[in-house]
């Protein structure tokens, strides 16, 4: 059908889109060959475009099917891991974030964390006020990252955490490096190098914010050991706590906490205390070499402490200097100067003396201000560093020159003033030890003949005289419940009639027993006890032979009572105790002169008798040219203990020697090595001192009262010769009365002793004849 004008009517598409083009984008797209009309795509072109797409490869054969299966499984597993992993990561991030926020909210101000000690410190001063020892945990006061030496700050960062200023509290690179090193050296991944940052180490020092609780922990050591435990869970906790610290504090504040809490050996907490302890200067003034030495202590404080091994500490410091140079904190010239001039200890730190004395003072002071103090305490003591050095050098010299190499024999020395003020103490051959067994104060040993002066002290105080005679002959006593007892002299020889002075000088046992029995055992026990021998004293006649035990400190203090004129003393080392920073003492001297024990006359005569021990008796090796010396040797049964205690000038010194396991000494008596050690000590002590005579009274022969009775069952001398002895003397002069048996002859004395005995006989006869004519 056509239009009236013979043309075709317009197509529907043309009416919809207009003459300008159809849906196909060209005019007359529905038909005709008008110019500009788009040509419709042919089916062939569409086929070519479809053919251009690569066809999917289909698996062919078993290998192809297997490969496709594995690939599909891998893609599936990866999708599962990714799906779970990102969710777990988000959950962990939330947990860590909550942990960080929790810890950060709990952290106190920095000033509350710098001093974390559970106990205080004790600083011990000598008699001149100079520090010679420290005990407890020393804290020198708060320092900050800005107030310490720049070299020290750089040394710590270079050594412990070179990326400290950039990381967020943990250092993944450092951890990975530490794990690699540990595995390569055959250790576990968490053993050895930990890769911990300074922030993590600070978290560990803070014990993750858990304070010391004495009700939970037995002591501070167990608490710190638990804080240092290295487990995976603890590492995680430390990491979270470290990030919390980074969120709460600045880097400078974190470093400040670390600098104040780190333990650096020798009881020091923090770099200020360590700098004062080792170099005698504040941490703000240390040079590069000293800074490197202090930073080197962080790895192993006790091992690298310069007071333990200075050479090892210096070698470690050289490593730190190299790290500082490598990281740009030191120039090559500065590093070379530090190596060429290594750090050394201060004069005070080098002395390292008086360890036994310091331990003794700590034991004698009040526990809550010494061993268990929570305060910082300062104690002024009686120690004389010059005398302490003299005692230490004397002991070391004698052992080096006169004792066989490898010998396990030990020795101890105490030097004190006549009032009991202890000036020096050596408790063993390791003169620099501290916290060790102190043989001067803790070892109870038999005193042997060094006990005999107390026998003669009791006798003299009861009226006997140095020239009184006593019979040195074999003796047998019947002891109730024990049977007969027959003591012997050391050399198993007997001298017959001897004076008390001779008996003491030659350390004769038989006369000592007889004098003890004559004076009364209880009197002897009382005198010894009042002079300071607090140990249990034997009740039987063997008391006279020194079978009782005592310490060297007690014995030296008892002899000091003889030197001061007969008054007891309490040995002491503490003069004044006060809190650090407080000028008011909390307590004063804890000892000194006490009550009188024997008369001054008896003490002065006893001193003279003891001077004869050194001048012409068993203590001759203790002689010092130009000085009056009084003392007494002592050797116990089996030579298990050897003593020499004596005095000269203003000082009393005691020396003990023996084995810790009570083995017998070989060829050693009190008059041998102990007397030699005493002399070497006192030569140094008295050097440069004005010569001072001893307070002694030389007795007159005419003062002799007679002879000591042979029997132990007699009363103390009352100033008159005993009847049995007078009869014996008369028999010697006039012969035996008729009807009486002639006594067995005794060995005849010789020399000075013989003359004194003849004079004694004449004096006795004169007294008798004088009494008869009145």
XYZ file of C-alpha atoms in Angstrom, residues 8-683:
676
model
C 6.146 5.146 1.116
C 4.880 6.343 4.456
C 7.553 7.055 7.129
C 8.628 4.126 9.241
C 7.777 3.992 12.906
C 11.495 4.225 13.819
C 11.851 7.368 11.816
C 8.946 8.956 13.592
C 10.375 7.898 16.981
C 13.906 9.222 16.458
C 13.399 11.907 13.787
C 14.988 12.238 10.433
C 18.400 12.972 11.850
C 19.055 9.350 12.712
C 17.653 6.307 14.141
C 18.536 4.043 16.954
C 21.375 2.849 14.860
C 22.852 6.369 14.792
C 22.202 6.929 11.006
C 19.403 8.345 8.893
C 17.225 5.869 7.163
C 18.522 3.023 9.126
C 15.463 1.094 8.348
C 16.257 0.857 4.571
C 17.314 2.666 1.385
C 20.727 3.756 0.209
C 20.666 7.347 1.293
C 23.991 9.025 1.712
C 25.284 8.916 5.321
C 23.156 5.987 6.311
C 24.943 3.518 8.604
C 25.427 0.105 7.280
C 24.009 -2.568 9.522
C 26.457 -5.122 10.898
C 26.469 -8.283 9.001
C 26.251 -11.652 10.689
C 29.811 -12.450 9.527
C 31.266 -9.465 11.409
C 29.509 -10.524 14.594
C 30.922 -13.969 14.199
C 34.435 -12.613 13.765
C 34.137 -10.552 16.964
C 32.948 -13.584 18.933
C 35.760 -15.667 17.523
C 38.347 -13.089 18.665
C 37.704 -13.926 22.362
C 40.149 -16.586 23.667
C 38.483 -19.810 24.332
C 38.669 -21.273 27.850
C 41.307 -23.941 28.179
C 39.817 -27.175 29.252
C 41.774 -29.717 31.304
C 43.025 -32.543 29.298
C 44.203 -35.768 30.857
C 44.770 -36.809 34.538
C 47.620 -34.318 35.145
C 45.492 -31.470 33.959
C 42.643 -32.477 36.205
C 45.029 -32.824 39.206
C 46.617 -29.451 38.558
C 43.249 -27.789 38.351
C 42.165 -29.451 41.588
C 45.294 -28.294 43.499
C 44.985 -24.790 42.123
C 41.395 -24.618 43.173
C 42.188 -25.839 46.680
C 44.975 -23.270 47.083
C 42.668 -20.487 45.962
C 40.029 -21.723 48.384
C 42.452 -21.933 51.329
C 43.816 -18.473 50.590
C 40.331 -17.069 50.485
C 39.554 -18.763 53.824
C 42.797 -17.530 55.415
C 42.239 -14.052 54.176
C 38.678 -14.119 55.343
C 39.663 -15.314 58.821
C 43.011 -13.492 59.022
C 41.775 -9.991 58.540
C 39.050 -10.595 61.066
C 41.541 -12.010 63.611
C 43.878 -9.114 62.930
C 41.117 -6.660 63.573
C 40.149 -8.503 66.769
C 43.773 -8.603 67.991
C 44.205 -4.948 67.176
C 41.150 -4.181 69.237
C 42.425 -6.325 72.148
C 45.905 -4.780 72.000
C 44.393 -1.351 71.730
C 42.244 -1.993 74.775
C 45.280 -3.350 76.656
C 47.351 -0.328 75.724
C 44.555 1.993 76.770
C 44.089 0.133 80.069
C 47.783 0.167 80.984
C 48.176 3.770 79.865
C 45.324 4.812 82.119
C 46.953 3.071 85.087
C 50.438 4.558 84.692
C 51.373 7.074 87.418
C 53.496 10.206 87.019
C 57.137 9.605 86.143
C 58.378 10.865 89.509
C 56.543 7.993 91.215
C 58.472 5.377 89.233
C 62.122 6.432 89.408
C 62.863 4.837 92.810
C 61.414 1.346 92.886
C 63.482 -0.084 95.740
C 61.765 -2.273 98.289
C 64.518 -1.599 100.830
C 66.774 1.308 101.655
C 70.514 1.782 101.723
C 73.183 2.026 104.396
C 76.266 4.167 103.848
C 79.117 3.450 106.275
C 81.640 6.141 107.154
C 85.018 5.613 108.833
C 86.170 7.509 111.919
C 87.191 10.448 109.693
C 83.797 10.684 107.990
C 84.858 9.179 104.637
C 82.689 6.530 102.984
C 84.266 3.079 102.969
C 81.340 0.711 102.382
C 77.752 0.521 101.200
C 75.022 -1.945 102.011
C 71.484 -2.405 100.758
C 70.260 -0.801 97.527
C 71.996 2.477 96.824
C 69.952 5.157 95.085
C 71.868 8.333 94.374
C 68.791 10.466 93.710
C 66.665 11.119 90.634
C 68.348 12.084 87.368
C 66.655 12.775 84.040
C 67.576 12.169 80.433
C 68.357 15.878 80.201
C 70.451 16.259 83.369
C 72.861 13.344 82.930
C 75.927 13.603 80.764
C 75.147 13.629 77.046
C 77.809 10.960 76.614
C 76.020 8.704 79.091
C 72.642 9.155 77.392
C 74.160 8.374 74.008
C 76.067 5.376 75.359
C 72.888 3.839 76.798
C 70.925 4.308 73.569
C 73.783 3.058 71.397
C 74.178 -0.041 73.543
C 70.618 -1.031 74.299
C 68.334 0.372 71.578
C 69.740 2.240 68.585
C 66.241 2.862 67.166
C 64.854 4.060 70.506
C 63.912 7.532 69.268
C 61.784 6.189 66.366
C 59.993 2.955 67.300
C 56.572 2.817 69.035
C 57.804 0.742 71.988
C 58.609 -2.476 70.139
C 61.140 -3.023 67.396
C 60.203 -5.888 65.006
C 63.532 -5.587 63.223
C 65.436 -5.900 66.495
C 63.324 -8.884 67.585
C 63.874 -10.694 64.294
C 67.615 -10.056 64.509
C 67.746 -11.359 68.089
C 65.823 -14.532 67.200
C 68.177 -15.166 64.281
C 71.247 -14.752 66.501
C 69.826 -17.031 69.198
C 68.984 -19.785 66.724
C 72.356 -19.522 64.994
C 74.094 -19.988 68.362
C 72.040 -23.074 69.211
C 69.743 -21.448 71.759
C 66.000 -21.121 71.873
C 64.458 -18.176 70.061
C 63.802 -16.370 73.346
C 67.054 -17.354 75.064
C 69.992 -14.985 75.102
C 69.424 -11.897 72.990
C 65.875 -10.725 73.458
C 65.703 -7.835 71.061
C 63.922 -5.827 73.740
C 63.769 -2.088 73.365
C 64.611 0.297 76.195
C 60.871 0.762 76.627
C 60.339 -2.997 76.991
C 63.232 -3.235 79.446
C 61.687 -0.424 81.448
C 58.385 -2.316 81.453
C 60.251 -5.309 82.859
C 61.950 -3.130 85.509
C 58.496 -1.888 86.501
C 57.316 -5.521 86.624
C 54.390 -4.495 84.418
C 53.187 -2.153 87.130
C 52.977 -4.878 89.799
C 54.634 -3.600 93.021
C 56.553 -5.729 95.522
C 54.239 -7.249 98.134
C 56.012 -8.818 101.149
C 52.937 -10.940 101.828
C 53.181 -12.542 98.393
C 56.949 -12.719 97.892
C 59.389 -14.197 100.351
C 61.941 -11.525 99.529
C 62.799 -8.947 96.905
C 65.099 -11.349 95.054
C 62.251 -13.786 94.338
C 60.046 -10.907 93.247
C 62.658 -9.636 90.792
C 63.340 -13.152 89.503
C 59.666 -13.511 88.656
C 59.669 -10.132 86.919
C 62.620 -11.246 84.780
C 60.997 -14.487 83.619
C 61.226 -14.867 79.830
C 58.187 -16.567 78.342
C 56.207 -15.912 75.186
C 53.211 -14.661 77.158
C 55.420 -12.388 79.271
C 56.958 -10.984 76.087
C 53.481 -10.208 74.777
C 52.568 -8.472 78.021
C 55.790 -6.468 77.954
C 55.094 -5.382 74.375
C 51.593 -4.156 75.272
C 52.865 -2.405 78.392
C 55.703 -0.820 76.394
C 53.283 0.598 73.830
C 51.155 1.936 76.679
C 54.209 3.709 78.058
C 54.912 5.190 74.646
C 51.332 6.463 74.582
C 51.506 7.867 78.110
C 55.055 9.238 78.353
C 57.524 11.027 76.139
C 60.713 9.303 75.026
C 62.706 11.423 77.490
C 60.459 10.369 80.350
C 60.770 6.683 79.468
C 64.540 7.021 79.342
C 64.472 8.823 82.690
C 62.682 5.907 84.357
C 65.164 3.470 82.855
C 68.204 5.499 83.942
C 66.999 5.552 87.540
C 65.789 1.977 87.962
C 68.466 -0.071 86.205
C 70.652 -2.241 88.470
C 74.352 -1.594 87.845
C 76.205 -3.851 90.267
C 77.686 -3.384 93.753
C 74.239 -2.683 95.171
C 73.667 0.404 93.006
C 70.274 1.270 91.542
C 70.366 3.865 88.817
C 73.200 5.618 87.030
C 73.622 8.345 89.629
C 74.352 5.811 92.386
C 76.651 3.823 90.085
C 78.592 6.898 89.020
C 79.085 7.922 92.634
C 80.004 4.373 93.661
C 82.592 3.712 90.970
C 83.916 7.166 90.037
C 83.048 9.373 92.991
C 81.270 11.905 90.771
C 77.689 12.636 89.652
C 76.312 11.127 86.464
C 76.221 14.597 84.901
C 80.028 14.775 84.871
C 81.132 11.447 83.405
C 83.309 11.481 80.297
C 82.924 9.187 77.260
C 85.113 6.427 78.729
C 83.237 6.449 82.028
C 79.886 6.637 80.242
C 80.819 3.600 78.149
C 81.808 1.649 81.266
C 78.529 2.451 83.002
C 76.464 1.555 79.920
C 78.398 -1.689 79.590
C 77.149 -2.786 83.011
C 73.593 -3.139 81.696
C 74.361 -6.477 80.034
C 75.654 -8.215 83.184
C 76.008 -5.858 86.184
C 77.815 -8.210 88.533
C 80.104 -9.690 85.907
C 81.205 -6.357 84.477
C 81.275 -4.360 87.724
C 84.675 -2.619 87.835
C 84.966 -3.404 91.547
C 84.952 -7.108 90.656
C 87.233 -7.030 87.617
C 88.402 -3.662 86.317
C 90.126 -5.095 83.240
C 87.017 -6.944 82.116
C 84.917 -3.831 82.654
C 87.327 -1.745 80.569
C 87.223 -4.271 77.727
C 83.453 -4.125 77.714
C 83.628 -0.314 77.683
C 85.773 -0.422 74.533
C 82.971 -2.309 72.774
C 80.520 0.426 73.765
C 82.888 3.120 72.530
C 82.936 1.363 69.147
C 79.119 1.364 69.022
C 79.009 5.056 69.889
C 81.459 5.840 67.099
C 79.608 3.629 64.618
C 76.308 5.394 65.336
C 77.793 8.865 65.112
C 77.802 9.773 68.803
C 81.601 10.009 68.909
C 84.103 11.146 66.332
C 87.045 8.911 65.512
C 89.322 11.159 67.563
C 86.994 11.090 70.583
C 86.669 7.319 70.390
C 90.420 6.875 70.193
C 90.889 9.166 73.210
C 88.364 7.133 75.199
C 90.189 3.901 74.391
C 93.570 5.406 75.234
C 92.342 6.702 78.598
C 89.972 4.036 79.985
C 87.856 4.732 83.044
C 89.338 3.841 86.441
C 87.873 3.539 89.911
C 87.931 6.380 92.405
C 90.332 6.151 95.345
C 87.478 5.169 97.675
C 86.242 2.453 95.333
C 89.773 1.131 94.862
C 90.283 0.631 98.596
C 87.418 -1.842 98.841
C 88.357 -2.527 102.451
C 86.563 -3.179 105.666
C 84.013 -5.634 104.266
C 84.079 -7.868 107.350
C 83.898 -4.838 109.619
C 80.945 -3.400 107.681
C 79.073 -6.710 107.892
C 79.692 -6.837 111.648
C 78.391 -3.295 112.165
C 75.306 -4.153 110.114
C 74.713 -7.177 112.360
C 75.158 -5.240 115.607
C 72.910 -2.309 114.656
C 69.119 -2.332 114.922
C 67.679 -4.566 112.225
C 65.055 -2.076 111.044
C 67.803 0.488 110.341
C 70.436 -1.895 108.942
C 69.645 -5.284 107.415
C 65.944 -4.615 106.773
C 65.900 -0.866 106.482
C 63.424 0.780 104.137
C 65.115 4.143 104.675
C 68.444 5.515 103.490
C 70.709 5.413 106.537
C 74.187 6.789 107.253
C 76.323 5.139 109.958
C 79.538 6.647 111.287
C 81.871 3.947 112.621
C 85.114 3.457 114.524
C 87.028 2.045 111.551
C 90.486 3.504 111.014
C 91.394 2.983 107.332
C 95.114 3.196 108.082
C 94.914 0.443 110.670
C 92.582 -1.629 108.494
C 95.093 -1.461 105.656
C 97.881 -2.433 108.069
C 96.016 -5.544 109.208
C 95.100 -6.636 105.682
C 98.637 -6.197 104.347
C 100.183 -7.998 107.319
C 97.984 -11.046 106.909
C 98.522 -11.258 103.162
C 102.290 -10.833 103.516
C 102.719 -13.548 106.131
C 100.591 -16.029 104.189
C 102.456 -15.269 100.986
C 105.911 -15.585 102.538
C 105.483 -18.218 105.229
C 102.516 -20.428 104.432
C 102.693 -23.226 101.900
C 100.954 -22.518 98.590
C 97.602 -24.211 98.420
C 97.162 -24.273 102.176
C 93.549 -23.890 103.286
C 94.486 -22.479 106.695
C 92.626 -19.340 107.682
C 93.358 -16.414 109.962
C 91.551 -13.465 111.496
C 92.653 -10.165 113.045
C 90.952 -7.633 115.314
C 92.522 -4.337 116.380
C 90.789 -2.103 118.911
C 91.409 0.752 121.306
C 91.488 0.184 125.057
C 87.884 1.385 125.308
C 86.608 -1.308 122.922
C 86.405 0.821 119.750
C 87.226 -1.593 116.934
C 89.679 0.005 114.506
C 90.195 -2.882 112.098
C 88.796 -6.329 111.416
C 89.864 -9.049 109.011
C 87.654 -12.119 109.028
C 89.627 -14.318 106.643
C 92.315 -14.525 103.999
C 90.033 -12.987 101.376
C 90.453 -9.543 102.885
C 88.078 -7.815 100.434
C 85.166 -10.193 100.988
C 81.749 -9.008 102.090
C 78.839 -11.141 103.190
C 81.289 -13.966 103.908
C 81.830 -16.048 107.048
C 83.589 -13.798 109.541
C 86.102 -15.782 111.577
C 86.712 -12.822 113.869
C 83.131 -12.658 115.103
C 81.373 -15.891 114.133
C 83.933 -18.651 114.733
C 83.785 -20.130 118.241
C 87.175 -21.728 118.902
C 88.945 -23.117 121.949
C 91.148 -20.445 123.496
C 93.961 -22.615 124.816
C 96.593 -20.829 126.864
C 95.377 -17.417 125.722
C 92.780 -17.859 128.500
C 95.431 -18.002 131.261
C 95.674 -14.226 131.896
C 92.167 -14.362 133.403
C 93.328 -17.035 135.869
C 96.175 -14.834 137.043
C 93.916 -11.773 136.996
C 91.634 -13.474 139.523
C 94.614 -14.595 141.607
C 96.226 -11.149 141.689
C 92.925 -9.510 142.552
C 92.658 -11.884 145.521
C 96.057 -10.817 146.839
C 98.546 -13.166 145.193
C 101.699 -11.634 143.791
C 103.694 -12.100 140.545
C 106.630 -13.556 142.521
C 104.555 -16.079 144.450
C 105.762 -19.633 143.919
C 103.843 -22.545 142.479
C 105.002 -26.118 142.099
C 105.261 -27.238 138.478
C 105.174 -30.983 139.124
C 103.013 -33.798 137.804
C 99.468 -33.492 139.077
C 96.561 -35.910 139.334
C 93.130 -34.786 140.465
C 90.085 -36.868 141.249
C 87.087 -35.427 139.389
C 83.746 -36.539 140.843
C 81.897 -38.560 138.254
C 84.886 -38.632 135.873
C 87.691 -40.277 137.791
C 91.293 -39.160 137.884
C 92.598 -36.374 135.645
C 96.296 -35.770 134.984
C 97.040 -32.627 132.946
C 100.417 -32.189 131.271
C 102.552 -29.299 130.177
C 102.838 -28.653 126.452
C 106.434 -29.945 126.358
C 105.699 -32.680 128.953
C 108.492 -31.312 131.127
C 108.240 -29.952 134.670
C 110.261 -27.175 136.277
C 109.460 -27.612 139.942
C 109.016 -24.399 141.909
C 108.384 -21.430 139.622
C 106.962 -17.960 140.152
C 103.576 -17.023 138.777
C 105.337 -14.754 136.308
C 107.528 -17.578 135.034
C 104.568 -19.911 134.812
C 102.659 -17.434 132.656
C 105.663 -16.513 130.494
C 106.395 -20.161 129.724
C 102.702 -21.041 129.489
C 102.975 -23.895 131.995
C 99.737 -25.860 132.371
C 100.252 -27.432 135.812
C 100.822 -24.094 137.575
C 97.804 -22.620 135.784
C 95.576 -25.397 137.116
C 96.928 -25.014 140.643
C 96.529 -21.226 140.623
C 93.010 -21.590 139.268
C 92.106 -24.030 142.018
C 93.738 -21.819 144.655
C 91.922 -18.701 143.441
C 88.708 -20.621 142.974
C 87.250 -21.750 139.678
C 84.117 -19.688 140.142
C 86.226 -16.596 140.709
C 88.103 -17.292 137.507
C 84.854 -17.851 135.614
C 83.434 -14.623 137.015
C 86.487 -12.567 136.042
C 86.547 -13.986 132.502
C 82.826 -13.460 132.071
C 82.946 -9.889 133.363
C 85.806 -9.127 130.985
C 83.542 -10.154 128.120
C 83.982 -13.883 127.530
C 80.274 -14.558 127.041
C 80.588 -18.118 125.787
C 79.930 -21.072 128.077
C 82.926 -21.603 130.334
C 83.964 -25.065 131.472
C 82.945 -25.944 135.016
C 85.789 -28.379 135.811
C 89.492 -27.819 136.481
C 90.188 -28.004 132.709
C 88.854 -24.451 132.633
C 92.438 -23.366 133.327
C 93.673 -24.961 130.103
C 91.390 -22.933 127.829
C 89.048 -25.721 126.781
C 86.181 -23.222 126.608
C 85.317 -21.599 123.299
C 85.240 -17.935 122.431
C 85.495 -15.613 119.443
C 88.500 -13.527 118.553
C 86.455 -10.365 119.063
C 85.538 -11.414 122.606
C 89.111 -12.321 123.483
C 90.527 -9.080 122.115
C 87.907 -7.094 124.011
C 88.725 -8.966 127.231
C 92.427 -8.120 126.852
C 91.442 -4.479 126.282
C 90.009 -4.578 129.799
C 93.462 -5.462 131.126
C 95.089 -2.605 129.193
C 92.613 0.007 130.407
C 93.297 -0.791 134.067
C 90.843 -3.563 134.851
C 87.457 -2.367 133.533
C 85.329 -4.380 131.157
C 84.670 -3.179 127.636
C 81.992 -3.891 125.097
C 83.571 -3.931 121.621
C 81.727 -1.556 119.319
C 81.942 -0.223 115.803
C 78.850 1.986 115.510
C 79.342 5.564 116.651
C 76.322 7.346 115.207
C 73.301 6.407 113.086
C 71.127 8.921 111.252
C 68.813 9.091 108.268
C 70.340 10.386 105.060
C 69.803 14.110 104.794
C 69.040 14.435 108.512
C 71.635 15.903 110.885
C 70.008 14.584 114.052
C 71.378 11.162 115.097
C 68.843 8.479 115.893
C 71.295 6.558 118.074
C 74.859 6.814 119.321
C 77.738 4.642 120.456
C 76.741 1.079 121.218
C 79.620 0.060 123.482
C 82.632 1.211 125.448
C 84.066 0.891 128.949
C 81.873 -0.799 131.526
C 82.228 -1.759 135.174
C 85.453 -2.541 136.946
C 86.419 -6.214 137.057
C 89.756 -6.267 138.916
C 91.665 -3.604 140.798
C 93.967 -1.286 138.911
C 96.894 -2.611 140.938
C 96.109 -6.170 139.853
C 95.675 -5.071 136.222
C 99.025 -3.260 136.176
C 100.842 -6.211 137.734
C 99.189 -8.576 135.270
C 100.277 -6.315 132.412
C 103.850 -6.572 133.656
C 103.573 -10.360 133.868
C 102.251 -10.449 130.295
C 105.145 -8.262 129.149
C 107.460 -11.033 130.346
C 105.659 -13.400 127.936
C 106.933 -11.307 125.049
C 110.278 -10.293 126.528
C 111.457 -13.748 127.555
C 108.672 -16.277 127.061
C 106.592 -17.921 124.343
C 105.638 -14.639 122.657
C 109.113 -13.414 121.784
C 108.304 -13.189 118.062
C 105.923 -10.343 118.814
C 108.724 -8.042 119.997
C 108.935 -4.604 118.354
C 112.071 -2.533 118.876
C 111.511 0.436 121.132
C 108.052 -0.599 122.307
C 106.797 -2.298 125.442
C 104.650 -5.252 124.405
C 102.399 -7.418 126.565
C 100.493 -10.423 125.344
C 99.811 -14.110 125.527
C 100.137 -17.035 123.153
C 97.624 -19.837 122.927
C 97.696 -23.263 121.293
C 94.872 -25.738 121.794
C 95.086 -29.493 122.103
C 96.124 -31.034 118.815
C 97.163 -27.586 117.527
C 93.717 -26.983 116.052
C 93.788 -23.343 117.088
C 96.676 -20.930 117.480
C 96.308 -17.497 119.109
C 98.264 -14.423 119.980
C 96.550 -11.525 121.717
C 98.487 -8.555 123.020
C 98.733 -4.803 123.311
C 101.171 -1.961 122.741
C 100.652 1.776 123.016
C 96.941 2.534 122.757
C 95.923 -0.580 120.822
C 95.000 -4.184 121.537
C 95.255 -6.699 118.711
C 94.196 -10.311 118.508
C 95.164 -12.932 115.913
C 93.664 -16.386 115.441
C 94.788 -19.038 112.995
C 93.365 -22.451 112.146
C 91.301 -24.499 109.698
C 87.575 -24.017 109.225
C 87.031 -27.768 109.494
C 89.024 -27.949 112.757
C 91.923 -29.912 111.291
C 95.212 -29.722 113.237
C 97.714 -27.136 112.098
C 101.086 -28.414 111.001
C 103.977 -26.921 112.918
C 102.034 -23.865 114.052
C 101.722 -22.601 117.623
C 100.471 -19.323 119.010
C 104.046 -18.138 119.415
C 104.747 -18.820 115.730
C 102.709 -17.500 112.801
C 100.014 -15.776 114.890
C 102.668 -13.835 116.808
C 104.362 -12.998 113.502
C 101.089 -11.741 111.988
C 100.511 -9.709 115.156
C 103.937 -8.139 114.919
C 103.593 -7.300 111.211
C 100.232 -5.704 111.937
C 101.394 -3.655 114.907
C 104.619 -2.500 113.254
